[in-house]
XYZ file of C-alpha atoms in Angstrom:
434
model
C 53.161 115.282 216.624
C 51.469 117.439 218.174
C 53.324 121.027 218.522
C 54.272 120.703 214.771
C 50.105 120.058 213.489
C 49.567 123.217 215.790
C 53.563 124.994 214.477
C 52.138 123.907 210.547
C 47.572 125.175 211.307
C 49.099 128.072 213.288
C 49.443 132.094 211.314
C 53.523 132.517 212.016
C 54.950 130.206 209.605
C 52.314 132.035 207.024
C 53.637 135.614 208.063
C 57.276 134.917 207.299
C 56.355 132.768 204.625
C 54.485 137.103 203.478
C 57.512 138.759 205.204
C 60.306 136.854 202.197
C 58.635 137.378 199.585
C 57.945 141.265 200.078
C 54.989 142.056 202.087
C 55.721 144.207 205.464
C 53.503 144.631 207.750
C 53.517 147.802 209.364
C 50.810 148.847 212.278
C 46.551 147.821 213.540
C 44.625 149.966 214.922
C 41.689 148.937 215.984
C 37.616 149.665 214.520
C 37.124 153.036 214.776
C 40.187 154.550 213.335
C 38.083 152.540 209.999
C 35.586 154.424 210.555
C 37.198 157.518 210.864
C 38.537 156.273 207.946
C 34.768 156.677 205.877
C 33.666 159.505 206.886
C 36.056 161.706 206.146
C 35.464 159.890 202.677
C 32.111 160.000 202.377
C 31.387 156.315 202.178
C 33.851 156.322 199.824
C 36.406 153.181 200.661
C 39.084 153.951 198.104
C 41.003 157.401 198.021
C 44.817 157.500 195.631
C 47.804 159.380 198.221
C 51.041 159.520 196.095
C 54.617 158.217 197.868
C 57.839 159.363 197.885
C 59.029 155.294 197.730
C 57.775 153.529 194.226
C 56.016 150.944 197.061
C 53.265 149.915 196.829
C 50.557 150.309 199.991
C 47.364 149.476 201.361
C 45.426 148.879 204.471
C 42.452 146.037 204.599
C 40.691 145.680 208.090
C 40.529 142.489 209.240
C 38.709 141.112 212.441
C 40.770 139.236 215.469
C 41.408 136.320 214.720
C 40.546 135.631 210.886
C 39.344 137.914 208.934
C 35.258 138.408 208.702
C 32.490 140.301 206.922
C 28.664 140.042 207.914
C 26.111 138.988 205.725
C 25.267 142.223 204.486
C 29.391 142.731 203.585
C 29.262 140.417 201.529
C 25.931 140.561 199.708
C 26.798 143.570 198.421
C 30.150 143.121 197.448
C 28.864 139.743 195.172
C 25.149 142.134 194.129
C 26.273 144.286 193.290
C 29.584 144.123 192.143
C 31.852 146.166 194.660
C 34.232 143.768 195.489
C 35.914 146.926 196.859
C 39.833 146.285 195.282
C 42.423 149.571 194.693
C 43.430 149.852 191.116
C 47.248 150.846 191.412
C 47.093 155.008 190.387
C 49.876 156.013 188.304
C 52.628 155.262 190.977
C 51.535 153.012 191.526
C 50.616 153.178 195.293
C 46.818 153.606 197.430
C 44.512 152.435 200.301
C 41.771 150.801 200.975
C 40.135 150.265 203.724
C 37.317 147.291 204.447
C 34.908 147.237 207.051
C 34.511 144.193 209.739
C 32.628 142.893 212.491
C 34.516 143.898 216.237
C 38.325 144.656 213.012
C 40.880 147.183 213.085
C 43.349 147.454 210.552
C 46.127 146.125 209.167
C 48.990 148.331 207.194
C 51.466 146.937 205.584
C 53.230 147.473 201.933
C 54.121 145.609 199.307
C 58.129 146.165 198.558
C 58.658 143.803 195.956
C 56.286 143.255 192.289
C 57.440 141.193 190.705
C 56.328 137.926 193.045
C 53.302 139.948 194.126
C 51.750 139.579 190.407
C 53.127 136.378 190.555
C 51.233 135.158 193.254
C 47.925 137.215 192.064
C 48.638 135.210 188.802
C 48.872 132.258 190.471
C 46.207 132.659 192.876
C 43.941 133.413 189.392
C 44.133 129.162 188.151
C 41.777 128.238 191.254
C 38.491 131.287 189.965
C 36.305 130.957 188.258
C 37.086 133.144 185.378
C 39.477 130.543 184.859
C 37.004 127.713 184.662
C 35.315 129.796 183.073
C 38.314 129.855 179.505
C 39.955 126.975 180.632
C 38.118 124.309 179.593
C 36.526 126.084 176.762
C 39.295 126.531 175.503
C 40.397 123.198 176.075
C 37.547 121.736 174.656
C 37.743 123.718 171.586
C 41.404 123.769 170.785
C 42.805 120.991 172.062
C 40.490 117.346 173.046
C 37.398 117.046 174.202
C 38.142 114.079 175.176
C 40.451 114.470 177.888
C 38.359 117.928 178.898
C 36.058 115.498 179.756
C 37.477 113.096 181.756
C 39.549 116.604 183.925
C 35.800 117.836 184.412
C 34.865 114.595 185.907
C 38.161 114.517 188.433
C 37.651 118.478 188.730
C 33.757 118.162 190.028
C 34.550 115.354 192.016
C 37.399 116.859 193.757
C 36.055 120.379 194.880
C 32.813 119.351 195.791
C 34.742 116.794 198.534
C 37.002 119.884 199.201
C 34.087 122.183 199.569
C 32.162 119.582 202.135
C 34.972 119.154 204.001
C 35.163 123.161 204.913
C 32.094 123.056 206.337
C 32.130 119.982 208.366
C 36.264 120.161 210.049
C 35.753 124.349 210.434
C 38.953 125.657 211.454
C 39.546 129.857 210.766
C 41.580 130.848 208.550
C 44.029 131.772 209.496
C 44.579 134.486 212.405
C 45.248 137.990 211.411
C 47.509 140.159 212.830
C 50.497 138.313 212.081
C 49.399 137.174 209.103
C 47.980 140.267 206.721
C 45.120 138.264 204.879
C 45.043 139.697 200.904
C 41.539 138.755 200.043
C 38.997 139.659 202.441
C 36.491 139.336 200.368
C 36.874 135.248 200.084
C 38.086 135.067 203.643
C 33.398 134.175 204.743
C 34.862 130.974 204.261
C 36.935 128.026 206.348
C 39.566 127.481 205.365
C 40.657 123.307 205.667
C 41.590 121.427 203.373
C 43.005 124.849 200.595
C 40.551 123.487 197.749
C 43.005 125.705 195.640
C 46.060 122.809 196.733
C 43.391 121.020 195.221
C 42.597 121.882 192.386
C 46.461 122.859 191.549
C 47.756 120.242 191.634
C 44.247 117.824 189.814
C 43.421 119.528 187.539
C 47.941 120.308 186.230
C 48.181 116.809 186.929
C 45.087 115.086 185.371
C 46.178 116.741 182.215
C 49.504 115.355 181.879
C 48.181 111.848 182.997
C 45.214 111.532 180.857
C 47.787 113.049 177.362
C 51.114 111.750 178.154
C 49.496 108.051 176.564
C 46.985 109.500 174.552
C 49.712 112.742 172.932
C 53.835 111.358 171.380
C 55.283 114.136 173.166
C 58.987 114.287 176.534
C 56.134 113.542 179.622
C 59.285 114.623 182.016
C 58.554 117.913 180.514
C 54.428 117.731 181.125
C 55.226 116.234 184.733
C 57.961 120.037 185.652
C 55.498 121.187 184.200
C 52.235 119.958 186.538
C 55.259 120.501 189.343
C 55.662 124.113 188.568
C 51.391 125.005 188.138
C 51.161 123.641 191.723
C 54.183 125.193 192.983
C 52.712 128.162 192.289
C 49.090 127.898 193.012
C 50.083 126.251 197.004
C 53.055 129.527 197.386
C 49.444 131.379 196.574
C 47.807 131.440 198.847
C 49.984 131.688 201.647
C 51.447 134.195 199.567
C 47.800 136.438 200.543
C 47.349 135.020 204.110
C 44.192 133.255 202.654
C 45.734 129.401 204.028
C 47.286 128.278 206.637
C 50.851 125.502 206.179
C 48.571 122.746 207.248
C 45.666 123.337 204.884
C 47.637 122.917 201.587
C 49.064 120.508 202.538
C 45.654 118.544 203.721
C 44.419 119.489 200.287
C 47.576 118.086 198.784
C 47.455 114.537 200.156
C 43.542 114.551 199.956
C 43.587 115.782 196.313
C 46.567 112.519 195.641
C 44.508 110.490 197.253
C 41.067 110.898 195.869
C 43.884 110.694 192.240
C 44.413 107.510 193.271
C 41.206 106.406 193.539
C 39.355 107.611 190.595
C 41.568 108.140 187.800
C 41.491 103.781 187.320
C 37.618 104.456 186.996
C 37.487 107.882 184.989
C 38.018 106.616 181.626
C 34.680 104.215 182.595
C 32.868 105.943 184.012
C 34.251 109.048 181.527
C 32.844 106.517 178.507
C 29.121 105.655 179.943
C 28.140 109.234 180.572
C 29.238 109.537 177.187
C 27.497 106.896 175.595
C 24.907 105.035 177.388
C 21.691 106.552 176.019
C 19.451 106.083 180.621
C 22.930 108.083 181.661
C 21.753 111.426 181.969
C 18.708 109.560 184.509
C 21.872 109.016 187.091
C 24.370 111.871 187.151
C 21.220 114.441 186.573
C 19.238 113.575 190.176
C 22.735 112.957 191.389
C 24.775 115.888 191.359
C 20.712 117.689 192.893
C 21.463 114.813 195.409
C 24.604 116.224 196.028
C 23.503 120.233 195.548
C 20.718 119.749 198.182
C 22.563 117.839 200.674
C 25.753 119.421 200.499
C 26.646 119.621 204.218
C 25.225 122.926 206.756
C 27.758 125.305 208.217
C 27.058 127.308 211.477
C 26.701 130.635 209.275
C 27.108 131.172 205.803
C 28.908 131.273 203.593
C 29.338 131.934 199.789
C 30.450 127.606 199.850
C 27.175 126.332 199.048
C 26.729 128.070 196.003
C 30.701 128.150 194.691
C 29.680 124.793 194.874
C 26.493 125.090 193.080
C 28.002 126.600 190.339
C 31.040 123.100 190.270
C 28.783 120.731 190.094
C 26.152 122.428 187.658
C 29.166 123.368 184.378
C 30.761 120.164 185.046
C 27.595 118.197 184.324
C 26.625 120.185 181.575
C 29.338 119.627 179.767
C 29.119 116.759 179.922
C 25.313 116.681 179.413
C 26.612 118.175 176.183
C 28.834 115.580 174.975
C 26.721 113.030 175.251
C 23.993 114.615 173.865
C 26.702 114.968 170.590
C 27.289 110.839 170.841
C 23.690 110.411 171.425
C 22.625 112.783 167.888
C 25.787 110.984 165.769
C 27.905 114.286 166.149
C 30.754 112.284 168.635
C 32.787 109.465 166.357
C 35.677 106.669 167.435
C 38.991 108.935 166.783
C 40.383 107.702 163.307
C 43.880 107.332 164.156
C 46.014 104.634 166.431
C 47.199 106.757 169.833
C 49.503 108.340 170.733
C 48.231 110.877 168.587
C 50.610 113.304 166.818
C 50.941 116.861 168.144
C 49.456 119.254 165.394
C 51.634 122.433 166.159
C 49.578 125.906 165.575
C 50.827 128.471 162.964
C 48.702 131.471 161.997
C 45.764 130.128 160.577
C 45.263 128.101 162.924
C 45.624 130.602 166.143
C 43.792 133.034 163.872
C 40.021 130.123 164.517
C 41.680 129.447 167.680
C 40.734 132.934 168.624
C 38.035 133.433 166.126
C 36.098 130.446 168.212
C 37.253 131.498 171.933
C 35.613 134.947 170.411
C 31.889 133.091 169.500
C 31.763 130.757 171.922
C 32.725 133.040 174.369
C 30.046 135.416 173.474
C 27.645 131.954 173.415
C 28.847 131.440 177.035
C 27.576 135.080 178.697
C 24.616 135.328 176.973
C 23.478 131.913 177.770
C 24.390 133.295 181.552
C 22.458 135.701 181.300
C 19.549 134.668 180.283
C 19.994 131.305 182.531
C 20.451 133.497 185.394
C 17.685 136.139 184.131
C 15.182 133.259 183.870
C 16.079 131.193 186.363
C 16.075 133.579 189.793
C 12.492 135.140 188.058
C 11.166 131.943 187.954
C 11.599 131.062 191.512
C 11.156 134.302 192.750
C 7.908 134.119 191.241
C 7.382 129.902 192.432
C 8.004 130.846 196.068
C 6.623 135.085 195.732
C 9.978 136.098 196.748
C 10.934 139.841 196.173
C 13.951 139.823 193.471
C 15.229 143.333 194.582
C 16.201 142.160 197.326
C 19.638 141.313 198.048
C 18.235 138.895 200.417
C 17.095 137.051 198.483
C 19.356 135.448 196.111
C 21.513 133.877 199.790
C 19.181 132.113 200.737
C 19.226 128.389 199.212
C 15.622 127.009 198.404
C 17.177 130.267 195.109
C 20.449 129.560 195.129
C 21.279 126.613 194.646
C 18.706 126.086 191.657
C 19.658 129.647 190.231
C 23.358 128.210 189.777
C 22.276 125.016 188.919
C 20.071 125.617 186.257
C 22.015 128.609 184.893
C 26.004 126.575 185.469
C 24.029 123.658 183.831
C 23.137 125.680 180.779
C 26.892 127.160 180.120
C 28.644 123.342 180.214
C 26.108 122.558 177.518
C 26.996 125.837 175.392
C 30.242 124.910 176.168
C 30.655 121.170 175.020
C 27.585 121.902 172.286
C 26.570 125.368 171.354
C 29.098 126.777 170.848
C 30.534 123.767 168.556
C 27.171 123.759 166.432
C 27.587 127.365 166.091
C 31.091 126.652 165.279
C 30.071 123.437 162.655
C 27.388 125.841 161.049
C 30.001 128.484 160.619
C 32.925 126.473 159.350
C 35.227 126.613 161.938
C 35.747 123.547 163.580
C 38.651 122.546 164.982
C 39.026 119.278 162.305
C 39.031 116.571 165.780
C 36.875 117.977 168.042
C 34.059 115.557 166.970
C 36.305 112.658 166.647
C 37.194 112.131 170.459
C 35.943 109.302 172.878
């Protein structure tokens, strides 16, 4: 059993997976070569090259054991939006060089562009940009009741997964032999894989919450959910970010939490929506979750990302509660299962219009909320807002991200739908879903 655990935890299976799907590591050198490359390029980490073959060739600096980046490097990426990702030139060939402590360079080439773009898409299903489009689209165009239940499950599962990373503290797969293709995220620990958790929870909860609510073949939903989950899990191996054991642990943990939460999730959603005092329970609970998040032995973005998740989730639920208390949300007028309204050109046009207007509301609230909360926190603690170190202080990062994304959540379920209603472009059943 110990041998099997070590094999699943080790980097060899990940490296074999990468090789099978077209990633070929070529060579590695020490950290001095990174300095030579950077000095020749005058500090510019992006430089292009031509190749006789139509293959994508990339260089990333990676440390022995697992990719590490000090706080300063990560701050520059997050604060100044320099994420060190290269853009292919016309020949789909490029080089990058990224410095890390005591690192070396691993050169690799991507021989199959189909798998590269497919797994890159799969990885994107677990990032903030996806959440910021998926959940608003679901509330504005599909079903608010199902959306609330998915949000509850997503926030709770992700909080547990993120917390366990800083409790277990297992490093990500070592490089070499693994090629780590997302070094900007490697500062976090790897066990369990929260990508695997969200990649299983979201699609399967979507099917479970809708299969008795809408009239459609259930097997299609489960096939779709399985493919979604497999794509997300495979992307973490392809990109070298998790071991097989990380992914299996994430899948088992998410399945266990779903077994515990699914029987009570509808009752919990009803309580949070209908009870007039529910925010006095849920909001302090969210603040406590952020405050008592497990401390890591080094700084990482895990706590901040967790605050984003629970802040947005609580904001979405609070906006729904506000709609109900104001009499905007009413009960369904039709018995279950509901017929599926397949969109025509008119509905598609309205959906796109709602998306454009709603995203503008979210972006505006995010910009204003981030500026206002950050300025207020800096004023209270008498900090320099221009210092990058300020943004990652716990007593700054936690309230800024919690409040900013809490307001964004409210804009998804209250502000944007209110604008839709004023413009007469709201979805007909948007306010009849309890």
